[in-house]
Each structure stands twice: as C-alpha cells, then as structure tokens.
C-alpha cells in the first residue's frame, strides 16, 4: 500500500503557487486491491498535482484519533473515519474523500473546477434505495436517507461548520448525524453531477448522451475484487485498470 503521492506544487500562469489537491481514500484491508486501483486511476489521468492519502483506521487508533467501537452495520473500516477528512487536511482549503471502490475515468481537474466556495461540502445527491440485503463479501446492506452522499465528498475544510468535525464529534455522534450531514444546513450542501459518483447497478448510461457517461464508477454493491461480483456491470473496465496498475508496479520494482 502506498500512502501518498509526492507530486510537487506547480506554478499557475499568474505566478501563484498551487498546492496539490488533497484526496483521502477510505482504506480497508479487505479491499487493498480496490484502494490501489482507485489511486492508480486518479494518478493516471490527473493533469493537476494531487496528494493522495489512505484513511487507515488502525493508524488513526494508534494516534488516538479514533476510538469508536465498530457495530454490525459498518460495512467497511472507513464508515466513520471518512468524516475526519477536514481534520486530517488541517481544516485548510478543499479536499476530497472517496471510498476505495471507485474507478476514475476522467481527469480529477474537471471535478475541482466544479468547486464553489459558498458551500461547506459538495457531493452527488443520490436518491438510492438498494434492493439487495447484502453487499460486497456478505456485509449487511443498509438503507437510510441520503445514502451514498458521503461516499464521495468535496470538503471546504476551512468552513466554520466543518471545523466542528473534530475527532470527539466523529467518535461520538450518531451515524445519522454524520452520513446525513446534519451539522450543516441543506443550502450548505452543494450538488455534483451523478457521473462523478456513478452507482454501478443503479445509474444508467443513456445511449448517445455524453452527459450520462460515468467519470467515476462506484462499485457500491461490490466490485470484481470480490468473488460474488466478478461479473458486475463495468467489471471489464476495473479489471483492465488493475492490469495496467500491475504492469506499472512490476516496471517500478
């Protein structure tokens, strides 16, 4: 597992130094392969400097930043640690959190160009009620309002209300409070086109309509790295990306 990308800052045309865009990817040991492919897919296509960091629960526990007990409804180790993103970004600038089960097909720069400073967070406003009772490798499939909104979030880390996402709050608040963004007013939650969190098995591509073509596929039910989901929709794209990642990895080592 690679912890971060060391790309240096670059200078824009007007002479300002642009810091790397911070991206935090949820990490679960069961999905190490998914994390590496997600990371690879971002780095392969980005035209801007990015700094990618995995959110690893064991590391956060060792640092005293996470002590919450895990319950039966948490399908991954980052179910709640994701909300530490503003804290981990030092409450500075914009940063993105994304689940590890994403595959990026477009330049992350396009997503950053949608950022609007008037919002505290920006995400895809899904209306998603899964029919399956289980997902991934048998994890319980839960249904709740604003499901999957928190799976890919652009955080305005310096926003006064996001500074309230302290380790104490993340460790003690309810799942409903966190996953439904209840620390914010509705008008502080900006919207991003669904192509940036395209739910496999739910969202649909409309033929000859480029606006419906996914820029980031979310294998929310489970991806090809799980035996039960090896033939899911868009499995071929993920497997191709994994093959490309493995080739580049072998060339480096």
CSV table of C-alpha atoms in Angstrom, one decimal:
chain,number,residue,atom,x,y,z
A,1,UNK,CA,0.0,0.0,0.0
A,2,UNK,CA,1.3,3.4,-0.9
A,3,UNK,CA,0.4,6.2,1.5
A,4,UNK,CA,0.7,9.3,-0.7
A,5,UNK,CA,1.8,10.8,-4.0
A,6,UNK,CA,4.8,13.1,-3.8
A,7,UNK,CA,3.9,15.4,-6.7
A,8,UNK,CA,5.3,18.9,-6.1
A,9,UNK,CA,3.4,22.1,-6.2
A,10,UNK,CA,3.2,23.8,-9.6
A,11,UNK,CA,3.1,27.4,-10.6
A,12,UNK,CA,0.0,28.7,-12.4
A,13,UNK,CA,0.1,31.2,-15.2
A,14,UNK,CA,-0.4,34.2,-12.9
A,15,UNK,CA,2.5,33.2,-10.7
A,16,UNK,CA,0.6,31.8,-7.8
A,17,UNK,CA,1.9,28.5,-6.3
A,18,UNK,CA,-0.9,26.0,-6.4
A,19,UNK,CA,-0.8,23.3,-3.7
A,20,UNK,CA,-1.6,19.7,-4.6
A,21,UNK,CA,-5.3,18.9,-4.3
A,22,UNK,CA,-5.7,16.7,-1.2
A,23,UNK,CA,-7.5,13.4,-1.7
A,24,UNK,CA,-8.3,11.0,1.1
A,25,UNK,CA,-9.3,7.4,0.1
A,26,UNK,CA,-11.0,5.2,2.6
A,27,UNK,CA,-8.9,2.1,3.2
A,28,UNK,CA,-10.0,-1.4,4.3
A,29,UNK,CA,-7.5,-4.3,4.4
A,30,UNK,CA,-10.2,-6.5,2.7
A,31,UNK,CA,-10.1,-4.1,-0.2
A,32,UNK,CA,-6.4,-3.3,-0.6
A,33,UNK,CA,-6.6,-4.1,-4.3
A,34,UNK,CA,-9.6,-1.7,-4.7
A,35,UNK,CA,-7.6,1.1,-3.0
A,36,UNK,CA,-4.6,0.6,-5.2
A,37,UNK,CA,-6.7,0.6,-8.4
A,38,UNK,CA,-8.7,3.7,-7.3
A,39,UNK,CA,-5.5,5.6,-6.5
A,40,UNK,CA,-3.9,4.5,-9.8
A,41,UNK,CA,-6.9,5.6,-11.8
A,42,UNK,CA,-6.7,9.1,-10.3
A,43,UNK,CA,-3.0,9.5,-10.8
A,44,UNK,CA,-3.1,8.1,-14.3
A,45,UNK,CA,-5.5,10.7,-15.5
A,46,UNK,CA,-4.8,13.8,-13.4
A,47,UNK,CA,-3.4,16.9,-15.0
A,48,UNK,CA,-3.0,18.8,-11.7
A,49,UNK,CA,-0.8,18.0,-8.7
A,50,UNK,CA,-2.6,15.7,-6.2
A,51,UNK,CA,-1.7,14.4,-2.8
A,52,UNK,CA,-3.4,11.0,-2.1
A,53,UNK,CA,-3.6,9.6,1.5
A,54,UNK,CA,-5.3,6.5,2.6
A,55,UNK,CA,-7.5,6.8,5.7
A,56,UNK,CA,-6.4,3.7,7.7
A,57,UNK,CA,-8.4,3.0,10.8
A,58,UNK,CA,-5.5,1.2,12.6
A,59,UNK,CA,-3.2,4.2,12.1
A,60,UNK,CA,-5.9,6.6,13.5
A,61,UNK,CA,-6.4,4.4,16.5
A,62,UNK,CA,-2.7,4.3,17.2
A,63,UNK,CA,-2.6,8.1,17.1
A,64,UNK,CA,-5.5,8.4,19.5
A,65,UNK,CA,-7.7,10.0,16.8
A,66,UNK,CA,-10.3,7.2,16.5
A,67,UNK,CA,-11.6,5.0,19.3
A,68,UNK,CA,-15.2,4.3,18.3
A,69,UNK,CA,-16.4,0.7,18.7
A,70,UNK,CA,-17.4,-1.0,15.4
A,71,UNK,CA,-21.1,-2.0,15.0
A,72,UNK,CA,-22.7,-4.6,12.8
A,73,UNK,CA,-23.9,-2.1,10.3
A,74,UNK,CA,-20.4,-0.8,9.4
A,75,UNK,CA,-19.6,-2.5,6.1
A,76,UNK,CA,-16.0,-1.0,5.9
A,77,UNK,CA,-13.3,0.3,8.3
A,78,UNK,CA,-13.9,3.8,7.0
A,79,UNK,CA,-17.6,4.0,7.6
A,80,UNK,CA,-17.0,6.8,10.1
A,81,UNK,CA,-13.3,7.7,9.8
A,82,UNK,CA,-14.2,9.4,6.5
A,83,UNK,CA,-15.6,12.3,8.5
A,84,UNK,CA,-12.1,13.1,9.8
A,85,UNK,CA,-11.2,14.4,6.4
A,86,UNK,CA,-11.3,18.2,7.3
A,87,UNK,CA,-9.3,17.5,10.4
A,88,UNK,CA,-6.7,15.5,8.5
A,89,UNK,CA,-6.5,18.3,6.0
A,90,UNK,CA,-5.8,20.7,8.9
A,91,UNK,CA,-9.1,22.5,8.2
A,92,UNK,CA,-7.4,24.2,5.2
A,93,UNK,CA,-8.6,24.5,1.6
A,94,UNK,CA,-10.7,22.0,-0.3
A,95,UNK,CA,-10.1,18.2,0.0
A,96,UNK,CA,-11.9,15.2,-1.3
A,97,UNK,CA,-12.9,12.0,0.5
A,98,UNK,CA,-13.7,9.0,-1.7
A,99,UNK,CA,-14.5,5.3,-1.0
A,100,UNK,CA,-11.9,2.9,-2.3
A,101,UNK,CA,-14.4,1.1,-4.5
A,102,UNK,CA,-14.3,3.9,-7.2
A,103,UNK,CA,-12.7,3.8,-10.6
A,104,UNK,CA,-11.9,7.2,-12.1
A,105,UNK,CA,-12.3,7.5,-15.9
A,106,UNK,CA,-11.7,11.3,-16.1
A,107,UNK,CA,-9.3,13.9,-15.0
A,108,UNK,CA,-9.8,15.0,-11.4
A,109,UNK,CA,-9.2,18.5,-12.5
A,110,UNK,CA,-12.7,18.5,-14.1
A,111,UNK,CA,-14.2,17.8,-10.7
A,112,UNK,CA,-12.2,20.5,-8.9
A,113,UNK,CA,-13.5,23.0,-11.5
A,114,UNK,CA,-17.0,22.5,-10.1
A,115,UNK,CA,-15.9,23.7,-6.6
A,116,UNK,CA,-17.9,26.6,-5.3
A,117,UNK,CA,-16.7,28.3,-2.1
A,118,UNK,CA,-20.2,29.2,-1.0
A,119,UNK,CA,-20.8,25.5,0.0
A,120,UNK,CA,-19.4,23.6,3.1
A,121,UNK,CA,-19.5,20.4,1.2
A,122,UNK,CA,-20.3,19.2,-2.4
A,123,UNK,CA,-21.5,15.7,-3.4
A,124,UNK,CA,-23.8,13.8,-5.6
A,125,UNK,CA,-27.4,14.0,-4.2
A,126,UNK,CA,-28.3,10.4,-4.8
A,127,UNK,CA,-31.9,9.0,-4.3
A,128,UNK,CA,-30.8,5.4,-3.7
A,129,UNK,CA,-32.6,2.6,-2.1
A,130,UNK,CA,-30.8,-0.7,-2.8
A,131,UNK,CA,-32.8,-3.9,-3.2
A,132,UNK,CA,-30.1,-6.2,-2.1
A,133,UNK,CA,-30.0,-7.4,1.5
A,134,UNK,CA,-26.2,-7.8,1.5
A,135,UNK,CA,-23.3,-6.3,-0.5
A,136,UNK,CA,-19.6,-6.8,-1.1
A,137,UNK,CA,-18.5,-10.0,0.7
A,138,UNK,CA,-21.7,-10.5,2.7
A,139,UNK,CA,-21.9,-7.2,4.6
A,140,UNK,CA,-25.3,-6.0,5.6
A,141,UNK,CA,-26.9,-3.6,3.1
A,142,UNK,CA,-28.4,-0.7,5.0
A,143,UNK,CA,-31.0,1.8,3.7
A,144,UNK,CA,-31.1,5.3,5.0
A,145,UNK,CA,-31.8,8.9,3.8
A,146,UNK,CA,-29.0,10.4,1.7
A,147,UNK,CA,-27.4,7.0,1.2
A,148,UNK,CA,-24.1,7.2,-0.7
A,149,UNK,CA,-23.9,11.0,-0.4
A,150,UNK,CA,-20.9,10.6,1.9
A,151,UNK,CA,-19.1,8.1,-0.4
A,152,UNK,CA,-17.5,11.0,-2.4
A,153,UNK,CA,-17.4,14.4,-0.8
A,154,UNK,CA,-15.6,17.6,-1.6
A,155,UNK,CA,-15.0,19.3,1.7
A,156,UNK,CA,-14.5,23.0,2.1
A,157,UNK,CA,-12.2,22.2,5.1
A,158,UNK,CA,-11.9,25.8,6.4
A,159,UNK,CA,-15.6,26.3,6.5
A,160,UNK,CA,-16.6,27.2,10.1
A,161,UNK,CA,-19.1,24.4,10.4
A,162,UNK,CA,-16.7,21.8,9.1
A,163,UNK,CA,-14.3,22.8,11.9
A,164,UNK,CA,-16.9,21.2,14.1
A,165,UNK,CA,-15.9,17.8,12.7
A,166,UNK,CA,-13.4,17.1,15.5
A,167,UNK,CA,-12.2,13.7,16.5
A,168,UNK,CA,-14.6,13.9,19.5
A,169,UNK,CA,-17.6,14.6,17.3
A,170,UNK,CA,-16.7,11.9,14.8
A,171,UNK,CA,-16.2,9.3,17.5
A,172,UNK,CA,-19.4,10.1,19.4
A,173,UNK,CA,-22.0,11.4,17.1
A,174,UNK,CA,-24.6,9.1,15.5
A,175,UNK,CA,-24.4,7.6,12.0
A,176,UNK,CA,-27.5,9.6,11.1
A,177,UNK,CA,-25.9,12.9,12.1
A,178,UNK,CA,-22.7,12.2,10.1
A,179,UNK,CA,-23.9,10.4,7.0
A,180,UNK,CA,-26.9,12.8,6.5
A,181,UNK,CA,-24.6,15.9,7.0
A,182,UNK,CA,-26.8,17.1,9.9
A,183,UNK,CA,-24.1,19.5,11.1
A,184,UNK,CA,-25.0,21.6,8.0
A,185,UNK,CA,-28.0,23.4,6.7
A,186,UNK,CA,-29.3,22.0,3.4
A,187,UNK,CA,-28.3,25.1,1.5
A,188,UNK,CA,-24.7,24.5,2.5
A,189,UNK,CA,-24.6,21.1,0.7
A,190,UNK,CA,-23.7,21.7,-3.0
A,191,UNK,CA,-24.6,19.3,-5.7
A,192,UNK,CA,-22.2,17.5,-8.1
A,193,UNK,CA,-23.4,15.7,-11.3
A,194,UNK,CA,-24.0,12.0,-10.7
A,195,UNK,CA,-21.4,11.0,-13.3
A,196,UNK,CA,-18.8,11.7,-10.6
A,197,UNK,CA,-20.4,9.0,-8.3
A,198,UNK,CA,-22.0,6.8,-10.9
A,199,UNK,CA,-23.5,3.9,-8.9
A,200,UNK,CA,-23.0,0.5,-10.6
A,201,UNK,CA,-26.3,-1.3,-10.9
A,202,UNK,CA,-28.3,1.8,-10.3
A,203,UNK,CA,-27.4,4.8,-12.5
A,204,UNK,CA,-27.8,4.2,-16.3
A,205,UNK,CA,-25.9,5.3,-19.4
A,206,UNK,CA,-28.2,6.8,-22.0
A,207,UNK,CA,-27.0,6.0,-25.5
A,208,UNK,CA,-25.7,9.0,-27.4
A,209,UNK,CA,-25.9,11.2,-24.3
A,210,UNK,CA,-22.4,12.0,-23.2
A,211,UNK,CA,-23.7,13.7,-20.1
A,212,UNK,CA,-24.7,10.3,-18.7
A,213,UNK,CA,-21.3,8.7,-19.3
A,214,UNK,CA,-19.6,8.0,-16.0
A,215,UNK,CA,-16.5,9.9,-15.0
A,216,UNK,CA,-16.1,7.9,-11.8
A,217,UNK,CA,-17.7,4.5,-11.3
A,218,UNK,CA,-18.7,3.5,-7.8
A,219,UNK,CA,-18.9,-0.3,-7.3
A,220,UNK,CA,-21.1,0.3,-4.2
A,221,UNK,CA,-22.7,-3.2,-4.2
A,222,UNK,CA,-19.3,-4.9,-4.6
A,223,UNK,CA,-16.6,-4.9,-7.3
A,224,UNK,CA,-14.7,-7.5,-9.2
A,225,UNK,CA,-12.2,-7.9,-6.4
A,226,UNK,CA,-14.9,-9.8,-4.6
A,227,UNK,CA,-15.8,-13.3,-5.9
A,228,UNK,CA,-19.5,-12.7,-5.9
A,229,UNK,CA,-19.2,-9.5,-8.0
A,230,UNK,CA,-16.7,-10.6,-10.7
A,231,UNK,CA,-19.3,-10.2,-13.4
A,232,UNK,CA,-20.9,-6.9,-12.2
A,233,UNK,CA,-21.5,-4.1,-14.6
A,234,UNK,CA,-18.3,-2.3,-15.7
A,235,UNK,CA,-16.2,-5.2,-14.3
A,236,UNK,CA,-14.2,-5.2,-17.5
A,237,UNK,CA,-13.1,-1.6,-17.0
A,238,UNK,CA,-11.9,-2.2,-13.4
A,239,UNK,CA,-10.1,-5.4,-14.4
A,240,UNK,CA,-8.3,-3.6,-17.3
A,241,UNK,CA,-7.3,-0.8,-14.8
A,242,UNK,CA,-6.0,-3.4,-12.4
A,243,UNK,CA,-3.9,-5.0,-15.2
A,244,UNK,CA,-2.5,-1.6,-16.0
A,245,UNK,CA,-1.7,-0.9,-12.4
A,246,UNK,CA,0.1,-4.3,-12.0
A,247,UNK,CA,2.2,-3.7,-15.1
A,248,UNK,CA,3.3,-0.3,-13.9
A,249,UNK,CA,4.0,-1.7,-10.4
A,250,UNK,CA,6.2,-4.5,-11.9
A,251,UNK,CA,8.1,-2.0,-14.0
A,252,UNK,CA,8.9,0.1,-11.0
A,253,UNK,CA,10.0,-2.9,-8.8
